[in-house]
Amino acid sequence: MKQSELPPLEILSTLGINGMPTVTPVLGGFDVAMWKVEHEGQTSALRVFRAGAHEDCEHERGVMEAARAAGLPVPEVQKAGVWQDYPVLLINWLAGCTVEDELRTRPWRLWSLGIAFGRMQAKIHAIPAPALLRQRPNAWIAWRCEGEPTLQDHLRHLQSDQMALLHLDYHVRNVLTDGKHITGIVDWTNALAGDPRADAARTASILRVDPLARKPVLVWLGLRIFEQAWRIGYQREHGRFKDMSPFYAWAGTVMQGDLAERYKHNPNELVPARRWTNKWKAQAVCEAIDLPHKGASGYNFTKGTPINRER
């Protein structure tokens, strides 16, 4: 969806916002266009979904309302409507900047913000999923994971009884900060109910092999420090996870499915994700049958690095 082809002032008028509001394009998502809107002393965010995506819009609206009611720093939905079959939400503008922007300008906060980032994700997982998500308790297993029946069966066997709220796009561009605390969590389009390990694995895959994360060496090293702090912060709130290999394999599969269309003209961008996924698939199989495997490794979620396993 091309943001430049959409008329934000006309869209705002369908929501009853007239006059001359100031609108500034903001990086949204692959399927969502977004503007910062300043009008009559109030600052909001205009989110426009792709044409016909009414279920996606209602899904995000319902999840945000439930998450906000549970005490999470989530935007409040001010208005909802439709412009020429494009679902629209107007939400309040949360204080702070993205964690990514904060770290870019103040890299010395890598560790402290990583800890806060992990703690906040653990707080999300401490919240039972709202009723609208609990109606589909296994949806996360099949999400972007078509054609992987063996992996899906393995996950069904391992999944916990906990039906936690999963963000499933929790990364440094969707979390806001004032430099010390987490002030907001945005973009709840992917949210589902399920095993918290899936959400943690999804975040790990984004930090490790998302094409947008492969930047200059110093930035890459900074992300490794941030990732370690995230894991420690999460562990302090939630404790350690076990049996993560199939969840990492699932997260890598999800990433490839999620980004296939975006990188269809440059598929080499997804090679690191494919290698990462295959590594964890092999490890998951090895653990499932409990046989030694040449070059196999375990995974310590706290440290976030492969460890040699002697059997």
XYZ file of C-alpha atoms in Angstrom:
311
model
C 0.000 0.000 0.000
C 1.522 3.324 -1.119
C 1.106 5.963 1.549
C 1.719 8.775 -0.927
C -1.432 7.811 -2.856
C -3.741 8.242 0.144
C -5.304 11.646 1.068
C -4.997 11.920 4.884
C -7.050 15.131 5.154
C -9.946 13.559 3.253
C -9.692 10.438 5.391
C -9.706 12.525 8.567
C -12.844 14.329 7.427
C -14.714 11.001 7.412
C -13.847 10.775 11.121
C -15.172 14.254 11.805
C -11.741 15.919 11.879
C -12.127 19.020 9.706
C -10.373 22.343 9.379
C -6.639 22.287 8.699
C -4.994 19.655 10.899
C -1.252 19.214 10.485
C -0.408 15.756 9.150
C 3.063 14.243 8.971
C 3.799 10.854 7.376
C 5.143 8.260 9.800
C 6.661 4.895 9.065
C 3.821 2.459 9.620
C 3.978 -1.099 8.356
C 3.852 -3.068 5.137
C 0.039 -3.193 5.255
C -0.677 -0.018 7.228
C -0.132 3.659 6.393
C 0.227 6.113 9.263
C 0.351 9.865 9.886
C 0.951 12.009 12.941
C -2.032 14.346 13.274
C -2.000 17.617 15.217
C -5.392 19.265 15.596
C -6.830 21.691 18.139
C -4.006 21.125 20.601
C -4.262 17.351 20.436
C -1.809 14.910 18.857
C -3.028 11.627 17.411
C -1.964 8.890 15.019
C -4.014 8.061 11.931
C -3.721 4.402 10.928
C -5.122 3.377 7.538
C -5.351 -0.334 6.763
C -5.324 -1.773 3.267
C -8.623 -1.844 1.408
C -10.976 -4.531 2.651
C -8.927 -5.355 5.789
C -11.878 -4.773 8.105
C -11.225 -7.858 10.211
C -7.591 -6.832 10.727
C -8.681 -3.382 11.845
C -11.290 -4.692 14.270
C -8.813 -7.254 15.551
C -6.228 -4.578 16.359
C -8.841 -2.322 17.879
C -10.161 -5.035 20.178
C -6.698 -6.179 21.250
C -5.535 -2.633 22.021
C -8.613 -1.953 24.105
C -8.073 -5.173 26.077
C -4.342 -4.557 26.539
C -4.949 -0.986 27.669
C -7.591 -2.152 30.130
C -5.015 -4.583 31.555
C -2.700 -1.672 32.332
C -0.263 -1.833 29.433
C 0.974 1.419 27.826
C -1.111 1.033 24.682
C -2.757 3.757 22.546
C -6.387 4.600 23.165
C -8.695 4.292 20.172
C -10.344 7.692 19.700
C -12.275 7.123 16.475
C -12.831 4.345 13.944
C -14.294 4.479 10.468
C -13.973 3.564 6.801
C -12.790 5.605 3.839
C -13.510 4.043 0.402
C -13.262 0.522 1.881
C -10.048 1.418 3.765
C -10.575 0.768 7.504
C -9.278 3.647 9.621
C -8.311 4.120 13.274
C -7.460 7.368 15.014
C -5.506 6.667 18.199
C -3.827 8.891 20.738
C -0.150 9.713 20.227
C 1.992 8.160 22.942
C 4.922 9.993 24.510
C 8.485 9.060 23.622
C 10.325 7.815 20.566
C 10.967 4.304 19.298
C 13.593 2.268 21.112
C 15.459 2.073 17.804
C 15.658 5.875 17.496
C 16.681 6.255 21.139
C 19.500 3.738 20.757
C 20.666 5.350 17.542
C 21.202 8.697 19.275
C 22.127 7.405 22.767
C 23.825 4.009 22.341
C 25.063 4.048 25.941
C 21.505 3.097 26.926
C 21.705 -0.278 25.177
C 21.873 -2.244 28.412
C 19.344 -0.361 30.550
C 16.772 -0.147 27.750
C 17.328 -3.797 26.880
C 16.464 -4.741 30.458
C 13.329 -2.560 30.362
C 12.409 -3.988 26.951
C 12.568 -7.539 28.314
C 10.649 -6.712 31.471
C 7.832 -5.147 29.471
C 7.468 -8.150 27.196
C 7.265 -10.386 30.258
C 4.503 -8.148 31.610
C 2.581 -8.619 28.357
C 2.851 -12.385 28.767
C 1.603 -12.193 32.354
C -1.740 -10.982 31.007
C -4.281 -13.675 30.025
C -5.310 -13.299 26.407
C -8.644 -11.494 25.931
C -11.717 -13.492 24.970
C -11.592 -12.523 21.288
C -8.159 -14.205 21.016
C -8.877 -17.210 23.216
C -11.447 -18.362 20.678
C -8.496 -19.395 18.473
C -5.986 -20.929 20.924
C -3.900 -22.668 18.239
C -3.910 -19.881 15.647
C -0.326 -18.916 16.458
C 0.947 -22.382 15.489
C -0.406 -22.155 11.938
C 0.352 -18.442 11.484
C 2.676 -18.002 8.469
C 3.686 -21.624 8.972
C 1.818 -23.383 6.187
C 3.445 -26.513 4.809
C 5.143 -27.398 8.102
C 2.889 -30.130 9.606
C 5.728 -31.840 11.500
C 6.836 -28.620 13.152
C 3.241 -27.710 13.969
C 2.620 -31.112 15.563
C 5.768 -30.713 17.653
C 4.620 -27.313 18.871
C 1.166 -28.619 19.778
C 2.835 -31.298 21.875
C 5.068 -28.764 23.650
C 2.696 -25.852 24.084
C 1.780 -24.893 27.615
C -1.742 -24.523 28.939
C -1.112 -20.816 29.423
C -3.108 -18.707 26.993
C -1.048 -15.543 27.249
C -1.370 -12.372 25.232
C 1.228 -12.506 22.440
C 2.198 -9.342 20.550
C 4.093 -11.239 17.794
C 5.769 -8.114 16.435
C 7.585 -6.948 19.562
C 10.745 -5.218 18.366
C 12.637 -1.941 18.695
C 10.501 -0.126 16.107
C 7.213 -0.989 17.822
C 8.166 -0.083 21.387
C 8.443 3.516 22.627
C 10.627 4.970 25.361
C 11.435 8.217 27.144
C 15.040 7.071 27.479
C 14.543 5.351 30.818
C 11.180 3.615 30.743
C 8.985 1.928 28.165
C 6.199 4.407 27.385
C 4.278 2.615 24.667
C 3.695 -0.577 22.678
C 2.179 -0.147 19.227
C 1.180 -2.189 16.159
C -0.947 -4.980 17.621
C -2.118 -6.325 14.246
C -0.460 -9.732 14.721
C -1.533 -10.289 18.341
C -2.800 -13.772 19.241
C -3.249 -16.014 22.270
C -0.765 -18.757 22.967
C 2.519 -19.942 24.423
C 4.790 -17.044 25.512
C 7.805 -18.873 24.078
C 6.478 -18.181 20.586
C 6.485 -14.420 21.161
C 9.961 -14.514 22.706
C 11.267 -16.567 19.780
C 9.683 -14.143 17.327
C 11.480 -11.229 18.993
C 14.756 -13.155 18.973
C 14.421 -13.873 15.245
C 13.801 -10.187 14.489
C 16.832 -9.107 16.502
C 19.003 -11.762 14.884
C 18.047 -12.203 11.224
C 15.508 -9.580 10.158
C 16.968 -7.929 7.010
C 16.351 -4.509 8.575
C 18.622 -5.456 11.487
C 21.640 -6.238 9.309
C 23.398 -2.916 9.528
C 26.997 -1.717 10.016
C 29.159 -3.814 12.342
C 28.982 -1.407 15.282
C 25.191 -1.348 15.112
C 25.115 -5.134 14.831
C 27.313 -5.465 17.918
C 25.047 -3.052 19.745
C 22.048 -5.258 18.949
C 23.854 -8.258 20.441
C 24.347 -6.319 23.688
C 20.716 -5.198 23.604
C 19.545 -8.753 22.959
C 21.460 -10.062 25.947
C 19.947 -7.376 28.183
C 16.462 -8.157 26.818
C 16.849 -11.811 27.744
C 18.029 -10.990 31.262
C 15.249 -8.436 31.779
C 12.671 -10.963 30.615
C 14.079 -13.698 32.837
C 13.879 -11.479 35.925
C 10.134 -11.118 35.394
C 9.130 -14.435 33.879
C 11.904 -16.962 34.510
C 13.713 -19.185 32.027
C 12.187 -20.959 29.098
C 12.805 -24.568 28.129
C 12.606 -26.462 24.836
C 13.105 -23.349 22.723
C 14.518 -24.982 19.564
C 11.163 -25.696 17.824
C 9.942 -22.211 18.756
C 13.000 -20.647 17.123
C 12.410 -22.846 14.068
C 8.790 -21.657 14.026
C 9.819 -18.000 14.354
C 12.250 -18.306 11.442
C 9.569 -19.935 9.315
C 7.138 -17.146 10.224
C 9.674 -14.491 9.244
C 10.243 -16.028 5.829
C 6.510 -16.264 5.184
C 5.880 -12.772 6.506
C 8.588 -11.123 4.386
C 8.374 -13.229 1.218
C 6.235 -10.698 -0.640
C 8.324 -7.743 0.468
C 11.564 -9.328 -0.744
C 10.240 -11.257 -3.740
C 12.563 -9.306 -6.039
C 15.546 -9.719 -3.719
C 15.144 -13.148 -2.078
C 18.800 -13.237 -0.991
C 17.839 -10.874 1.826
C 16.102 -13.815 3.490
C 19.037 -16.245 3.255
C 20.196 -15.587 6.860
C 16.662 -16.234 8.108
C 16.506 -19.475 6.129
C 19.839 -20.675 7.545
C 18.799 -19.750 11.075
C 15.517 -21.613 10.652
C 17.151 -24.736 9.262
C 19.647 -24.797 12.131
C 16.872 -24.782 14.708
C 14.773 -27.303 12.797
C 17.701 -29.716 12.875
C 18.236 -29.060 16.560
C 14.537 -29.566 17.326
C 14.534 -32.929 15.531
C 17.685 -33.953 17.359
C 16.158 -33.100 20.726
C 12.861 -34.792 19.863
C 14.468 -38.145 19.115
C 17.159 -37.644 21.776
C 20.008 -38.763 19.528
C 23.485 -37.276 19.242
C 23.922 -35.185 16.158
C 27.243 -34.073 14.758
C 27.546 -30.353 15.331
C 24.312 -30.164 17.328
C 23.980 -27.459 19.901
C 21.594 -26.554 22.647
C 20.358 -23.041 23.304
C 20.551 -21.171 26.550
C 17.742 -18.616 26.418
C 19.393 -16.507 29.098
C 22.688 -16.223 27.242
C 21.187 -16.326 23.772
C 24.090 -18.280 22.266
C 24.525 -21.873 21.105
C 26.269 -24.131 23.609
C 27.951 -27.441 22.889
C 26.026 -30.385 24.217
C 27.750 -33.585 25.283
C 25.667 -36.720 25.537
